[in-house]
Coordinates of C-alpha atoms in Angstrom, one line a residue:
M273 CA 160.4 32.7 73.8
E274 CA 157.8 33.8 76.4
T275 CA 154.6 31.8 76.8
F276 CA 151.5 33.0 78.1
D277 CA 151.8 31.0 81.2
D278 CA 155.1 32.6 82.1
W279 CA 154.2 36.2 80.8
D280 CA 155.0 38.6 83.6
P281 CA 153.3 42.1 83.0
L282 CA 155.7 43.6 85.5
R283 CA 158.5 43.0 82.9
H284 CA 156.9 45.0 80.3
P285 CA 156.7 48.9 79.8
G286 CA 152.9 48.8 78.9
H287 CA 151.8 47.9 82.4
Y288 CA 153.6 50.8 84.0
F289 CA 152.3 53.1 81.2
S290 CA 148.9 52.0 81.9
R291 CA 149.3 52.2 85.7
I292 CA 151.0 55.8 85.6
A293 CA 148.3 57.0 83.2
R294 CA 145.5 56.0 85.3
G295 CA 147.2 57.1 88.5
L296 CA 148.0 60.5 87.0
T297 CA 144.2 60.9 85.9
R298 CA 143.0 60.3 89.4
I299 CA 145.5 62.4 91.2
G300 CA 145.0 65.2 88.5
D301 CA 141.1 65.1 88.7
V302 CA 141.3 65.5 92.5
R303 CA 143.7 68.3 92.4
L304 CA 142.1 70.2 89.3
R305 CA 138.6 69.7 90.7
H306 CA 138.5 73.1 92.6
L307 CA 139.0 75.0 89.5
G308 CA 136.4 73.1 87.7
F309 CA 138.8 71.1 85.4
A310 CA 139.3 67.6 84.8
T311 CA 142.3 65.8 83.2
A312 CA 140.1 64.7 80.3
Q313 CA 139.8 68.3 79.4
L314 CA 143.4 69.1 79.1
P315 CA 143.6 68.5 75.2
V316 CA 140.7 71.0 74.9
L317 CA 142.3 73.6 77.3
T318 CA 145.7 73.3 75.7
A319 CA 144.3 73.7 72.2
L320 CA 142.5 76.8 73.2
K321 CA 144.7 78.3 75.8
D322 CA 145.7 81.4 73.8
G323 CA 142.4 82.5 72.7
A324 CA 142.1 80.2 69.7
A325 CA 138.5 79.2 68.4
L326 CA 138.5 75.6 67.0
S327 CA 135.7 73.4 65.6
Q328 CA 134.5 70.3 67.5
K329 CA 135.8 68.0 64.8
E330 CA 139.4 69.7 65.2
L331 CA 139.4 69.3 69.1
A332 CA 138.3 65.8 68.7
K333 CA 141.1 65.1 66.3
R334 CA 143.7 66.7 68.6
A335 CA 142.4 64.9 71.5
K336 CA 142.3 61.7 69.5
V337 CA 138.8 60.9 70.6
E338 CA 135.6 60.1 68.6
Q339 CA 133.2 63.1 67.9
P340 CA 130.4 62.0 70.2
T341 CA 132.9 61.9 73.1
M342 CA 134.1 65.5 72.3
A343 CA 130.6 66.6 72.0
Q344 CA 129.7 65.3 75.4
M345 CA 132.8 66.9 76.9
L346 CA 132.2 70.3 75.4
S347 CA 128.5 70.2 76.4
R348 CA 129.8 69.6 80.0
M349 CA 132.3 72.3 79.7
E350 CA 129.9 74.7 78.2
R351 CA 127.3 74.0 81.1
D352 CA 130.3 74.6 83.6
G353 CA 131.1 78.0 82.0
L354 CA 134.5 76.9 80.6
V355 CA 133.8 77.1 77.0
H356 CA 131.3 79.0 74.6
R357 CA 130.4 78.6 71.0
V358 CA 130.0 80.8 68.1
P359 CA 128.6 80.1 64.7
D360 CA 131.4 79.3 62.2
P361 CA 131.4 81.8 59.6
E362 CA 133.0 79.2 57.1
D363 CA 130.3 76.6 57.8
K364 CA 127.0 77.6 59.2
R365 CA 126.3 74.1 60.2
S366 CA 129.4 74.1 62.6
S367 CA 130.3 76.2 65.5
L368 CA 133.7 77.4 66.9
I369 CA 134.5 76.6 70.5
S370 CA 136.7 78.9 72.7
L371 CA 137.3 79.2 76.2
T372 CA 135.5 81.5 78.3
D373 CA 137.3 84.5 80.3
A374 CA 136.6 82.4 83.6
A375 CA 138.5 79.5 82.1
L376 CA 141.3 81.6 80.9
E377 CA 141.7 83.1 84.1
K378 CA 142.0 79.8 85.8
L379 CA 144.4 78.3 83.5
P380 CA 147.7 79.6 85.3
A381 CA 146.5 77.9 88.5
G382 CA 145.8 74.9 86.6
R383 CA 149.4 74.8 84.9
A384 CA 150.8 75.4 88.4
I385 CA 149.1 72.2 89.6
L386 CA 150.2 70.0 86.7
R387 CA 154.0 71.4 87.2
Q388 CA 153.8 70.3 90.7
G389 CA 152.4 67.0 89.9
N390 CA 155.3 66.6 87.2
S391 CA 157.8 67.6 89.8
E392 CA 156.4 65.2 92.3
M393 CA 156.3 62.2 90.1
T394 CA 159.9 62.6 88.9
K395 CA 161.3 63.1 92.6
G396 CA 164.6 61.7 92.9
L397 CA 165.5 61.9 89.1
T398 CA 168.2 64.3 88.0
E399 CA 167.5 66.8 85.1
D400 CA 169.5 64.6 82.8
E401 CA 167.4 61.6 83.7
I402 CA 164.1 63.5 83.1
E403 CA 165.5 64.7 79.8
T404 CA 166.3 61.1 78.7
L405 CA 162.9 59.9 80.2
V406 CA 161.1 62.5 78.2
S407 CA 163.1 61.6 75.0
L408 CA 162.4 58.0 75.3
L409 CA 158.5 58.7 75.9
R410 CA 158.4 60.8 72.8
R411 CA 160.0 57.9 70.8
V412 CA 157.5 55.3 72.4
L413 CA 154.5 57.6 71.7
E414 CA 155.6 58.0 68.0
N415 CA 155.8 54.3 67.9
V416 CA 152.1 54.0 69.3
D417 CA 150.8 56.7 67.0
S418 CA 152.2 54.8 64.0
M419 CA 150.3 51.6 65.3
E420 CA 147.1 53.3 65.0
P421 CA 145.1 52.5 61.8

């Protein structure tokens, strides 16, 4: 049994997941900046990519963030001309958020940047290894999701 004194984070996947996530966020932010996008916005951009209009509550749920966090992000995205709001016909207290034409036009370039990053981060891995890695990561993500209250 491992004690705290001999605990080595380099022997555990959580250490690598954390470092990889932080590194990809930094790199993604730099690479996406010229388009006016940020990696934190990816769940919103993905959810609305096909012209969908969703509520702030639904976007927060999909992004797994609290509503105030989503409200701040959407305010910045609206200020930057990436999203617009229209009244929700089902709920007059709410609005539906969708991407602006300008944001939709930039999405293909954003996807190309993300594809390039994925290619670079898996450099040296075979297609089979990438497939195995993605399969394992999906299972780990399912486990993490099941740990949440």
